[in-house]
Coordinates of N, CA and C in Angstrom, one line a residue:
X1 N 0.7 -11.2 -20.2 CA 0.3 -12.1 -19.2 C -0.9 -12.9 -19.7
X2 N -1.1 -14.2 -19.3 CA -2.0 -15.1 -20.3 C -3.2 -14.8 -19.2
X3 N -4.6 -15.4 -19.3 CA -5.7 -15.1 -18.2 C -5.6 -16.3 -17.6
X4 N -4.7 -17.2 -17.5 CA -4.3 -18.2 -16.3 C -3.8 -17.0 -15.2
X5 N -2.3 -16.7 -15.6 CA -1.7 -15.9 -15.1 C -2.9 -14.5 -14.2
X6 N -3.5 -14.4 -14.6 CA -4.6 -12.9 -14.3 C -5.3 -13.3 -13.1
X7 N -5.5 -14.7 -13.6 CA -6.7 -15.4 -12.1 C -5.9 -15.9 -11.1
X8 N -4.7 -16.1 -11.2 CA -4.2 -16.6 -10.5 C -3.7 -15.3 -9.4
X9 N -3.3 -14.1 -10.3 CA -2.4 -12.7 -9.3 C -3.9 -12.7 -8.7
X10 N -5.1 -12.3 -9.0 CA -6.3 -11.5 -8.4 C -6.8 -12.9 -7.3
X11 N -6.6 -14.0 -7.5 CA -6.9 -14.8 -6.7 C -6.1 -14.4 -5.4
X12 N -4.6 -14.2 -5.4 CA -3.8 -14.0 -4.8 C -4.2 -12.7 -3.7
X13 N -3.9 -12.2 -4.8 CA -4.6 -10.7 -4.1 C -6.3 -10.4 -3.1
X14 N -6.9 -11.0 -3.3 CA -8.2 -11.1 -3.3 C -7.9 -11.8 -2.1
X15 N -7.3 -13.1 -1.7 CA -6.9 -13.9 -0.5 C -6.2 -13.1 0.3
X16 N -5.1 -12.1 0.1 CA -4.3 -11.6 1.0 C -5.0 -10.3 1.2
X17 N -5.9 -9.4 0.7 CA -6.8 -8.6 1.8 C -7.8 -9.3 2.5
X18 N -8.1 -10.2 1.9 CA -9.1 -10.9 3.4 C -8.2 -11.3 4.4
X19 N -7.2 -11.7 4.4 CA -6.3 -12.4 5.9 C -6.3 -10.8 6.2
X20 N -5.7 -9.8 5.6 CA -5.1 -8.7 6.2 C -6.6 -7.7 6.9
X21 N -7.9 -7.7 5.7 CA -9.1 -7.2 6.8 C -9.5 -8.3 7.8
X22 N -8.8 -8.8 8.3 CA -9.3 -9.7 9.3 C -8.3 -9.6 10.7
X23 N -7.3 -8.9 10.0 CA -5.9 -9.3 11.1 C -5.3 -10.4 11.2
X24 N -5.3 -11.5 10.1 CA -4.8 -12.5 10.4 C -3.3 -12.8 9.9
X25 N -2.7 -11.9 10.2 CA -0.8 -11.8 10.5 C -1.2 -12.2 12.0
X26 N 0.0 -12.8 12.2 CA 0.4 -13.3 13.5 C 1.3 -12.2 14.5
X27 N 1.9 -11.5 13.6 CA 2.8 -10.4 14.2 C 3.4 -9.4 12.7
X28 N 3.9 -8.0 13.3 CA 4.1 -7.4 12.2 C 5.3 -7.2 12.0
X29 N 5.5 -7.3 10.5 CA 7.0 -7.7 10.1 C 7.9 -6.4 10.1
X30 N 8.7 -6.7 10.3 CA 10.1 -5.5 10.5 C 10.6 -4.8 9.3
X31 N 10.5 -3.6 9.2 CA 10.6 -2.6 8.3 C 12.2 -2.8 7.5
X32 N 12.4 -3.0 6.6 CA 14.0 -3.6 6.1 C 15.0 -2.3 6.5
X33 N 15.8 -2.2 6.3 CA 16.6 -1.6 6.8 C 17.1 -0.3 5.5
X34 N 17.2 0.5 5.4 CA 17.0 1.5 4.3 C 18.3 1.4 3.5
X35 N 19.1 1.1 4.0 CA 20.3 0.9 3.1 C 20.8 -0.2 2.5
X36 N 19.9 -1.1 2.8 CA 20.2 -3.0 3.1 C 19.6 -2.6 1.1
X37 N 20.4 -3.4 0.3 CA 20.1 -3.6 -1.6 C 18.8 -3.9 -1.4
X38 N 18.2 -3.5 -2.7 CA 16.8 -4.1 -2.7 C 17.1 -4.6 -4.2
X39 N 16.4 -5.7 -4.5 CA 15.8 -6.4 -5.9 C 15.5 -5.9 -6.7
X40 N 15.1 -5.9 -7.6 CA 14.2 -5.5 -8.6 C 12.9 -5.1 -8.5
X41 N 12.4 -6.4 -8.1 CA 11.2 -6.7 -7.9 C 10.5 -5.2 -6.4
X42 N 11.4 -5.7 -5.7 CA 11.0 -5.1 -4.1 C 11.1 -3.5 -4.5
X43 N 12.7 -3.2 -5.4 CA 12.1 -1.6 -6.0 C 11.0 -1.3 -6.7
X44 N 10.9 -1.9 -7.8 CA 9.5 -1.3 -8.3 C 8.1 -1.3 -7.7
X45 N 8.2 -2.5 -6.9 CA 6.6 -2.6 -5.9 C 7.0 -1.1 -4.9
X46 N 7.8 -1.2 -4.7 CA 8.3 0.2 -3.6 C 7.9 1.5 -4.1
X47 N 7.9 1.6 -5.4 CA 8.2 2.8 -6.2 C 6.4 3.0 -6.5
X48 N 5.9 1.7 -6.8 CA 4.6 1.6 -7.0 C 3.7 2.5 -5.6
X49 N 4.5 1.7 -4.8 CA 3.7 2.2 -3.5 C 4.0 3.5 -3.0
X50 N 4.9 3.9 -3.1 CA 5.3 5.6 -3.0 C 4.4 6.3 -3.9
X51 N 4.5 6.2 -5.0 CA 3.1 6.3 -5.8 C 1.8 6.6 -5.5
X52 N 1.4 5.3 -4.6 CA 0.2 5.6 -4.0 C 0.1 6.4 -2.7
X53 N 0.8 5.9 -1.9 CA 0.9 7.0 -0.8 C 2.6 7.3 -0.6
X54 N 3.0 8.6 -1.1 CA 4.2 9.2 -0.9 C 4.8 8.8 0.5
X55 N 6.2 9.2 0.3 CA 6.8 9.5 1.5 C 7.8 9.9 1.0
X56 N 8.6 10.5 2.4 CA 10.0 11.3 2.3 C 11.6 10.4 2.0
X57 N 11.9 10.7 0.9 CA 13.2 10.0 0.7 C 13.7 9.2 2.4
X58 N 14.1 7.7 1.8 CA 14.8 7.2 3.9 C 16.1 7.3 3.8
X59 N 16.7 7.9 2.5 CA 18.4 8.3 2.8 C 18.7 8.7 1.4
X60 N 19.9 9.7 1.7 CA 20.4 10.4 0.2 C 20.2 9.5 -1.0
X61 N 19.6 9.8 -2.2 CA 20.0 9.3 -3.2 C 19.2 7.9 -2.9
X62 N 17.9 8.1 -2.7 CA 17.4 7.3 -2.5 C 16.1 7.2 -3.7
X63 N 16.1 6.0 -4.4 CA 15.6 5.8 -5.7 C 14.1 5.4 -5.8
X64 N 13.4 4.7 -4.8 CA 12.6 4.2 -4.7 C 11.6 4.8 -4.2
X65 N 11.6 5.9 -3.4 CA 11.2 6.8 -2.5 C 11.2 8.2 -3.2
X66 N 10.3 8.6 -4.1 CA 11.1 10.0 -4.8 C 10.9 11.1 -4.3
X67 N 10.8 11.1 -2.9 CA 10.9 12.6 -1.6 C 9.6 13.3 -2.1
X68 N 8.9 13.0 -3.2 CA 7.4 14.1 -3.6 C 6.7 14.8 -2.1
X69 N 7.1 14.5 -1.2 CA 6.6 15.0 0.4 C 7.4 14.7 1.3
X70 N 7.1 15.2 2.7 CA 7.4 15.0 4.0 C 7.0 14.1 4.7
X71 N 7.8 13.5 5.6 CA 6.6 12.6 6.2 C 7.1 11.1 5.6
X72 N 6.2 10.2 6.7 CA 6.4 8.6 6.1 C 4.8 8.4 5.0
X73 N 5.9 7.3 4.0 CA 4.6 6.9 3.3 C 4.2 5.5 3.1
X74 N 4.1 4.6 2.3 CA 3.6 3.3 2.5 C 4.9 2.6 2.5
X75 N 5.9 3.1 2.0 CA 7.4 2.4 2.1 C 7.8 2.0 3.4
X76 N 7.7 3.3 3.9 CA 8.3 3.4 5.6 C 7.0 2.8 5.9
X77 N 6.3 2.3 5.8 CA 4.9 2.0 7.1 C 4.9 0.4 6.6
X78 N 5.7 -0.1 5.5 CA 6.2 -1.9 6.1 C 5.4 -2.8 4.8
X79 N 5.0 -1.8 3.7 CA 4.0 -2.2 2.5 C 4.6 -3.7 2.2
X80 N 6.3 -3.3 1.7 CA 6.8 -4.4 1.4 C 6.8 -5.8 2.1
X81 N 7.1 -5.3 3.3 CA 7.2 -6.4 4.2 C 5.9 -7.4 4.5
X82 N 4.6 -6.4 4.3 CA 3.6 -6.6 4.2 C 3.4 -7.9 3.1
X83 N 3.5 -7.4 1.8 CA 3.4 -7.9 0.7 C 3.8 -9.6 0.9
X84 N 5.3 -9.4 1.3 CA 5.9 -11.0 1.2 C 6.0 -11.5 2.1
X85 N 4.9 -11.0 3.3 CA 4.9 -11.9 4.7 C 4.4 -13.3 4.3
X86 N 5.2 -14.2 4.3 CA 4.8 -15.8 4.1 C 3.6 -16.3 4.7
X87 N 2.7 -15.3 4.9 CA 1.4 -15.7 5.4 C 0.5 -15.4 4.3
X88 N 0.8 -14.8 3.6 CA 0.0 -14.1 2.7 C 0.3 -15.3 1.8
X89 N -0.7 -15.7 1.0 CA -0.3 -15.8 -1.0 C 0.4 -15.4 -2.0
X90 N 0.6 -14.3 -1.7 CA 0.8 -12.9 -2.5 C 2.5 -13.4 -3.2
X91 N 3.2 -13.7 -1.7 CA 4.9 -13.5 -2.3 C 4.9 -14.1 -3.8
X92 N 5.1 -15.2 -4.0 CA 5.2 -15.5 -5.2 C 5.1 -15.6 -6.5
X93 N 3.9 -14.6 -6.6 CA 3.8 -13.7 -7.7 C 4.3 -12.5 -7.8
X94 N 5.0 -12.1 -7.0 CA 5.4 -10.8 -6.6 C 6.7 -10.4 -8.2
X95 N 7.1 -11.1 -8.4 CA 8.1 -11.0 -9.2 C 7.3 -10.7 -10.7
X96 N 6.1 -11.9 -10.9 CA 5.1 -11.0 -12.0 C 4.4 -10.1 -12.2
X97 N 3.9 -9.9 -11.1 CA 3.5 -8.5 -10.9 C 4.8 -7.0 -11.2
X98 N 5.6 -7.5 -11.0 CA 6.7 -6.2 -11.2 C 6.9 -6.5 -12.4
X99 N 7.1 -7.2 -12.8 CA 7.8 -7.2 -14.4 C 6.5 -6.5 -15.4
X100 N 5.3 -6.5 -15.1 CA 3.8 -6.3 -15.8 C 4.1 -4.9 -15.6
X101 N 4.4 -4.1 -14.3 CA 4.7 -3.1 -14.0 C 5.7 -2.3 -14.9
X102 N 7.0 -3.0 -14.7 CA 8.0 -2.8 -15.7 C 7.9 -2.2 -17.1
X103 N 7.3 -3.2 -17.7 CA 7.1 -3.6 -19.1 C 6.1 -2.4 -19.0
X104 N 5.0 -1.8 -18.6 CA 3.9 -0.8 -19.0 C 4.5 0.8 -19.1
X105 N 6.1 0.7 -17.9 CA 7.1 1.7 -17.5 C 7.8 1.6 -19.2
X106 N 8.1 1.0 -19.5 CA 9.2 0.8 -20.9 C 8.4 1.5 -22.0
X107 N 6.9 0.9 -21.9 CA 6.2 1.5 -23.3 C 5.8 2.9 -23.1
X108 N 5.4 3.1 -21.5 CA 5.4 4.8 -21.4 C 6.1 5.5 -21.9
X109 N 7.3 4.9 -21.3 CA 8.8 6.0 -21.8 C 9.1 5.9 -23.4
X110 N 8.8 4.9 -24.0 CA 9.0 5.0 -25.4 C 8.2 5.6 -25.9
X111 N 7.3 5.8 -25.9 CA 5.7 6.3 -26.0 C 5.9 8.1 -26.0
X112 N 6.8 8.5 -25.1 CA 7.1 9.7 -25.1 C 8.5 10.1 -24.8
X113 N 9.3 9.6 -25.5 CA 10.7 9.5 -26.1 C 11.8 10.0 -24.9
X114 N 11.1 9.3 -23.5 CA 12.1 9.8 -22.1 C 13.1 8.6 -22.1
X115 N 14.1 8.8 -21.8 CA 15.7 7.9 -21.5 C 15.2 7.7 -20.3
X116 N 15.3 5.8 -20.4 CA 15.6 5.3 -18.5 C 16.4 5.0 -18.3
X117 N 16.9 5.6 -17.2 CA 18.6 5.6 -16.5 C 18.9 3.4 -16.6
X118 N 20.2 3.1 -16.9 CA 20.6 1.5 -16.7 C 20.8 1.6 -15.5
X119 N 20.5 0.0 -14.9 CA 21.2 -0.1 -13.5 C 19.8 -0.3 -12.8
X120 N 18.5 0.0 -13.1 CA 17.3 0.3 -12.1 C 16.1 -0.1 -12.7
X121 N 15.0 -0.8 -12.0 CA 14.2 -0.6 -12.8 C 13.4 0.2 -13.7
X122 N 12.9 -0.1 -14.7 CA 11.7 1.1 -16.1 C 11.1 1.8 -14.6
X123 N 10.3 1.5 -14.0 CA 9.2 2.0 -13.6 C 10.3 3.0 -12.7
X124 N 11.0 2.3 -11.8 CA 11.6 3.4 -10.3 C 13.0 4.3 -11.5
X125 N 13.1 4.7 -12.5 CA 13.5 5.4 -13.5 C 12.6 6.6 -13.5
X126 N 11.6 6.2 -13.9 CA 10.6 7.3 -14.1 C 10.6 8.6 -12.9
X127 N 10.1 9.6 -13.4 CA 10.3 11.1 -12.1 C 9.1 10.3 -11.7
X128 N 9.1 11.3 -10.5 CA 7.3 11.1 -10.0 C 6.5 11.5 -10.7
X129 N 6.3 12.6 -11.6 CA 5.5 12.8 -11.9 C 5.1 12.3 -13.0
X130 N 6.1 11.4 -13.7 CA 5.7 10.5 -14.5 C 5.0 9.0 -14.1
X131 N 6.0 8.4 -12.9 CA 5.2 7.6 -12.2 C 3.1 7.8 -12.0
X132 N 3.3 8.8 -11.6 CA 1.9 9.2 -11.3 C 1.4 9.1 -12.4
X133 N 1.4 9.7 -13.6 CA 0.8 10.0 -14.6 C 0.6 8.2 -15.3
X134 N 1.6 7.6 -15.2 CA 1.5 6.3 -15.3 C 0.4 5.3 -14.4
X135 N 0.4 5.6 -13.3 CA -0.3 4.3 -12.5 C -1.8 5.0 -12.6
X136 N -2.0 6.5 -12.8 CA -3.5 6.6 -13.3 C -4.4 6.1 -14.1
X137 N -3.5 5.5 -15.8 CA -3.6 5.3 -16.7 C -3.7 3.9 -16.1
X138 N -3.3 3.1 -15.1 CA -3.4 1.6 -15.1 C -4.6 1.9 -14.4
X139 N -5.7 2.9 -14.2 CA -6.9 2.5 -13.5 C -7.7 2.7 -14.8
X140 N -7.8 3.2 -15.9 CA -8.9 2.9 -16.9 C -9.1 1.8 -16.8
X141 N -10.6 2.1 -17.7 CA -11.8 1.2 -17.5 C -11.3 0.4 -18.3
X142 N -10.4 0.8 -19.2 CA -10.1 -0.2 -20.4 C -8.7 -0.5 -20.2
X143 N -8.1 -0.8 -19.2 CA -7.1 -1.1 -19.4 C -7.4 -3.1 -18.6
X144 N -6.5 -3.6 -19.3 CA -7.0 -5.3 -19.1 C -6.6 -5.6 -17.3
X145 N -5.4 -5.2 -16.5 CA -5.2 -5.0 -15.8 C -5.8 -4.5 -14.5
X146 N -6.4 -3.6 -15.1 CA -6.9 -2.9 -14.0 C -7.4 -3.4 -12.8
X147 N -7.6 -4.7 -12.2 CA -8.1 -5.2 -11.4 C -6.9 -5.5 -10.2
X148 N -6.1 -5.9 -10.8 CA -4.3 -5.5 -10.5 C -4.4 -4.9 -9.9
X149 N -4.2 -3.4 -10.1 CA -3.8 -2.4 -9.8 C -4.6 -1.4 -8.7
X150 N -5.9 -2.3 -8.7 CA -7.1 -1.9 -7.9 C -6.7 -2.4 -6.6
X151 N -6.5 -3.7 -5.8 CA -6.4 -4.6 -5.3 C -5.0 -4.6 -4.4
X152 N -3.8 -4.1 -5.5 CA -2.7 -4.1 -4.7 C -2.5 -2.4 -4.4
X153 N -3.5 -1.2 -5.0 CA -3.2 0.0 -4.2 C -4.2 -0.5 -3.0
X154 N -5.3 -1.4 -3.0 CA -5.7 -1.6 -1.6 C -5.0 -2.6 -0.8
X155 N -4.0 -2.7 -0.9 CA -3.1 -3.1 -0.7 C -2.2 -2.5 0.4
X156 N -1.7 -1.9 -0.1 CA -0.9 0.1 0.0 C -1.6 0.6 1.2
X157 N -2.7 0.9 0.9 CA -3.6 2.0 1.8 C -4.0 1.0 3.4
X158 N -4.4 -0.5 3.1 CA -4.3 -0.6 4.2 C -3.0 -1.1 5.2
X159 N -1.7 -1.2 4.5 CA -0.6 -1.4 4.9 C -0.1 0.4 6.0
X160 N -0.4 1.4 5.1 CA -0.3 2.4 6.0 C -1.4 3.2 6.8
X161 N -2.8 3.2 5.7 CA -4.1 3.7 7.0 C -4.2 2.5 8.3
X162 N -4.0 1.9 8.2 CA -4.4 0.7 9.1 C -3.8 0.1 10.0
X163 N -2.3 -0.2 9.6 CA -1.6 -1.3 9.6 C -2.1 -2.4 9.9
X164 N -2.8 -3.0 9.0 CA -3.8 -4.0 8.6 C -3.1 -5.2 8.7
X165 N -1.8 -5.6 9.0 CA -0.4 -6.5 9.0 C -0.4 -6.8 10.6
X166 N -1.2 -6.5 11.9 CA -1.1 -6.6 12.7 C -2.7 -5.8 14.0
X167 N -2.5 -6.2 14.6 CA -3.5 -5.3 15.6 C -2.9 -3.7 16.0
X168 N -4.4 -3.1 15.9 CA -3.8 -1.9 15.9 C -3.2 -1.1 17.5
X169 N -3.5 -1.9 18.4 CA -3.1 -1.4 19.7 C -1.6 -1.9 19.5
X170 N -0.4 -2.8 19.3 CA 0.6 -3.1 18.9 C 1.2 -2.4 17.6
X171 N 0.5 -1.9 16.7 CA 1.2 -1.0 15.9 C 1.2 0.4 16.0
X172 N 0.4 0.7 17.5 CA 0.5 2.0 18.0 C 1.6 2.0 19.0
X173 N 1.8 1.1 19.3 CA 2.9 0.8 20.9 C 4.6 0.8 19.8
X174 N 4.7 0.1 18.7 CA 5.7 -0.1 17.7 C 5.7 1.1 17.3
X175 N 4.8 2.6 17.4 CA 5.0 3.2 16.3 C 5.1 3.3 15.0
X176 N 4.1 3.0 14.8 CA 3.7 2.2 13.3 C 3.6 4.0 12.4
X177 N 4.3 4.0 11.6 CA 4.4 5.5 10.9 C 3.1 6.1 10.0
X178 N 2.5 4.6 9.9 CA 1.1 5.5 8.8 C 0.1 6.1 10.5
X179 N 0.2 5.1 11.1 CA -0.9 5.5 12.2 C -0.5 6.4 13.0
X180 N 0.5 6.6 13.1 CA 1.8 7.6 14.2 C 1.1 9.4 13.3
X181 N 1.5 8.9 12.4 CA 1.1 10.3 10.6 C -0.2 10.6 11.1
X182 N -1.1 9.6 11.1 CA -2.5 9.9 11.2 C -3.3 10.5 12.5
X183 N -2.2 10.0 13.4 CA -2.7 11.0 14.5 C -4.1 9.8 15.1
X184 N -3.8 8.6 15.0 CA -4.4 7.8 15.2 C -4.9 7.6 17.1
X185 N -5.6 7.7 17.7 CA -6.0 7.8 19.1 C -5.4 6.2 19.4
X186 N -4.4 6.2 21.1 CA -4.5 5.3 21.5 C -5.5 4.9 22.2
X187 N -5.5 3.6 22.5 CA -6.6 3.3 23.6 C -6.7 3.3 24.8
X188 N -7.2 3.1 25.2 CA -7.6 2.9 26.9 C -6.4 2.1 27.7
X189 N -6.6 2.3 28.8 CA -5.8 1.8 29.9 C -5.9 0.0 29.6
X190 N -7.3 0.0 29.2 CA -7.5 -1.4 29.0 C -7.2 -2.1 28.0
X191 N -6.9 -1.5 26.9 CA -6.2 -1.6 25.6 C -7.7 -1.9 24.4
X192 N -8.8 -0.8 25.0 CA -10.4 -0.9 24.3 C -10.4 0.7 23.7
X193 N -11.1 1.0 22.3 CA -11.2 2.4 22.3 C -12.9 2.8 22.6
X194 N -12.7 4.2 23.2 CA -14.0 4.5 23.9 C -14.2 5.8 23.2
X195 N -15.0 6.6 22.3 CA -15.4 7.9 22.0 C -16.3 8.1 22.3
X196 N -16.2 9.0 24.0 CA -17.2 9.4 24.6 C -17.9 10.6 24.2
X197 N -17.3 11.5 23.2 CA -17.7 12.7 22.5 C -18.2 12.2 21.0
X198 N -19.3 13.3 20.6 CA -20.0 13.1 19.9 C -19.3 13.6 18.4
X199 N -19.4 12.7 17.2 CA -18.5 13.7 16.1 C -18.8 15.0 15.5
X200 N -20.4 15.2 15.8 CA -20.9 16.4 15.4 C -21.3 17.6 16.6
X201 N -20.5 16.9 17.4 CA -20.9 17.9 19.0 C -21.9 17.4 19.7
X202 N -23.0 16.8 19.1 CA -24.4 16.4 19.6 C -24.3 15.1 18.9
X203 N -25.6 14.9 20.1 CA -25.9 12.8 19.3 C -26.9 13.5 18.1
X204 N -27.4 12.1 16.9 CA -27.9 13.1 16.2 C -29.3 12.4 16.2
X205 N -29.7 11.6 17.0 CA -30.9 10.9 17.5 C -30.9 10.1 18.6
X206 N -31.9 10.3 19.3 CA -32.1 8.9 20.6 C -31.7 7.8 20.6
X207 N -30.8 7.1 21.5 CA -30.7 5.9 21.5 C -32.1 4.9 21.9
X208 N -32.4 4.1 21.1 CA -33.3 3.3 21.1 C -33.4 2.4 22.2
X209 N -34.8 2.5 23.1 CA -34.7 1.8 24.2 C -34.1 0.5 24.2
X210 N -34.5 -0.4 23.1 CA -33.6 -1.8 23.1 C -32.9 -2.3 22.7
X211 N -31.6 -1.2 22.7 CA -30.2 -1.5 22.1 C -29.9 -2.2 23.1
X212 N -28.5 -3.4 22.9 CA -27.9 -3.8 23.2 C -26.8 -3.1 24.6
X213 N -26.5 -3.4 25.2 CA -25.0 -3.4 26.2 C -24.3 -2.9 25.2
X214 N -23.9 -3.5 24.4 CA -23.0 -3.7 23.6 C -22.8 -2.8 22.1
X215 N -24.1 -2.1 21.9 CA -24.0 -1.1 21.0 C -24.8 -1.7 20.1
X216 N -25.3 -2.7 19.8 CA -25.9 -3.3 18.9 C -27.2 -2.8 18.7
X217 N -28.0 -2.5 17.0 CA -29.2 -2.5 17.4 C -30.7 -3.5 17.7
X218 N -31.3 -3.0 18.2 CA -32.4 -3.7 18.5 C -32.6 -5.3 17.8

């Protein structure tokens, strides 16, 4: 990849967590359907993201998803959908970004003389535990990428800790699977959250006479 190319993905990326830490999706996109073909591209970002946060195979013989746990993981909680919601920047790199992916999968496996199955992509070829062993290696200090790889696992994490693709009172009503996992508290009648209990049992100092209504301090 040239360093046009470099500023251009991290630009991308860097613009689509701020719309997403802001909530600026309009609505949250629809989870694809598990047996519907996937791309190329949409497998290995898939495979990437099971990677970072696992989940349970979504049907026999399912490639993308390598069952390493129970449970939904950033696949099932809409990462993809996430990624190339047309609100974002992001879609249209998305195809470079996997091939960079790819191409790091091919030298791995040559690198240590493993066969990747034809038909699939290098990377969603790889076991998990090669996978893993791989996307570690794209967080060194020295790897040129790394900024990549930073950016779109925060990517990942807030597509399932969060559902950062949408407001979180409607991705609790949708059953949103990372927040459903999490055991995430709904809200109030009013659709406001209130933690009237303390995290440590006890407050752990006075509230200051001239806070705010509102919680704010002084």
């Amino acid at each position: 990849m040239s360093t046009v190319d470099r500023r251009a993905i991290l630009k991308a990326l860097t613009a689509s967590v701020a719309v997403l830490a802001t909530g600026g999706l309009t609505a949250a996109p629809a989870a694809a359907a598990a047996h519907v073909a996937e791309d190329w591209t949409t497998q290995t970002l898939g495979a990437f993201a099971d990677t970072i946060v696992p989940g349970e195979r979504r049907f026999p013989g399912d490639q993308v998803c390598a069952g390493a746990v129970t449970g939904p993981g950033a696949v099932q909680a809409g990462v993809i959908d996430v990624m190339k919601s047309p609100q974002l920047p992001l879609a249209p790199l998305l195809p470079e970004i996997a091939a960079l992916l790819d191409a790091r999968a091919v030298a791995y496996a040559a690198a240590r003389l493993i066969w990747l199955p034809l038909g699939r992509p290098p990377f969603v070829g790889l076991t998990f535990a090669h996978r893993t062993d791989l996307v570690g290696a794209l967080f060194g200090s020295d790897d040129i990428d790394e900024p990549v790889w930073q950016v779109m696992s925060l990517i990942v994490g807030i597509a399932f800790d969060t559902a950062g693709q949408t407001d979180t009172a409607t991705a609790l009503a949708q059953g949103h699977p990372g927040l459903t996992w999490l055991r995430f508290p709904a809200p109030g009648p009013d659709g406001l959250w209130r933690f009237p209990g303390f995290s440590y049992g006890r407050p752990l100092a006075a509230l200051h006479p001239a806070t705010t209504p509102s919680g704010s301090p002084a």
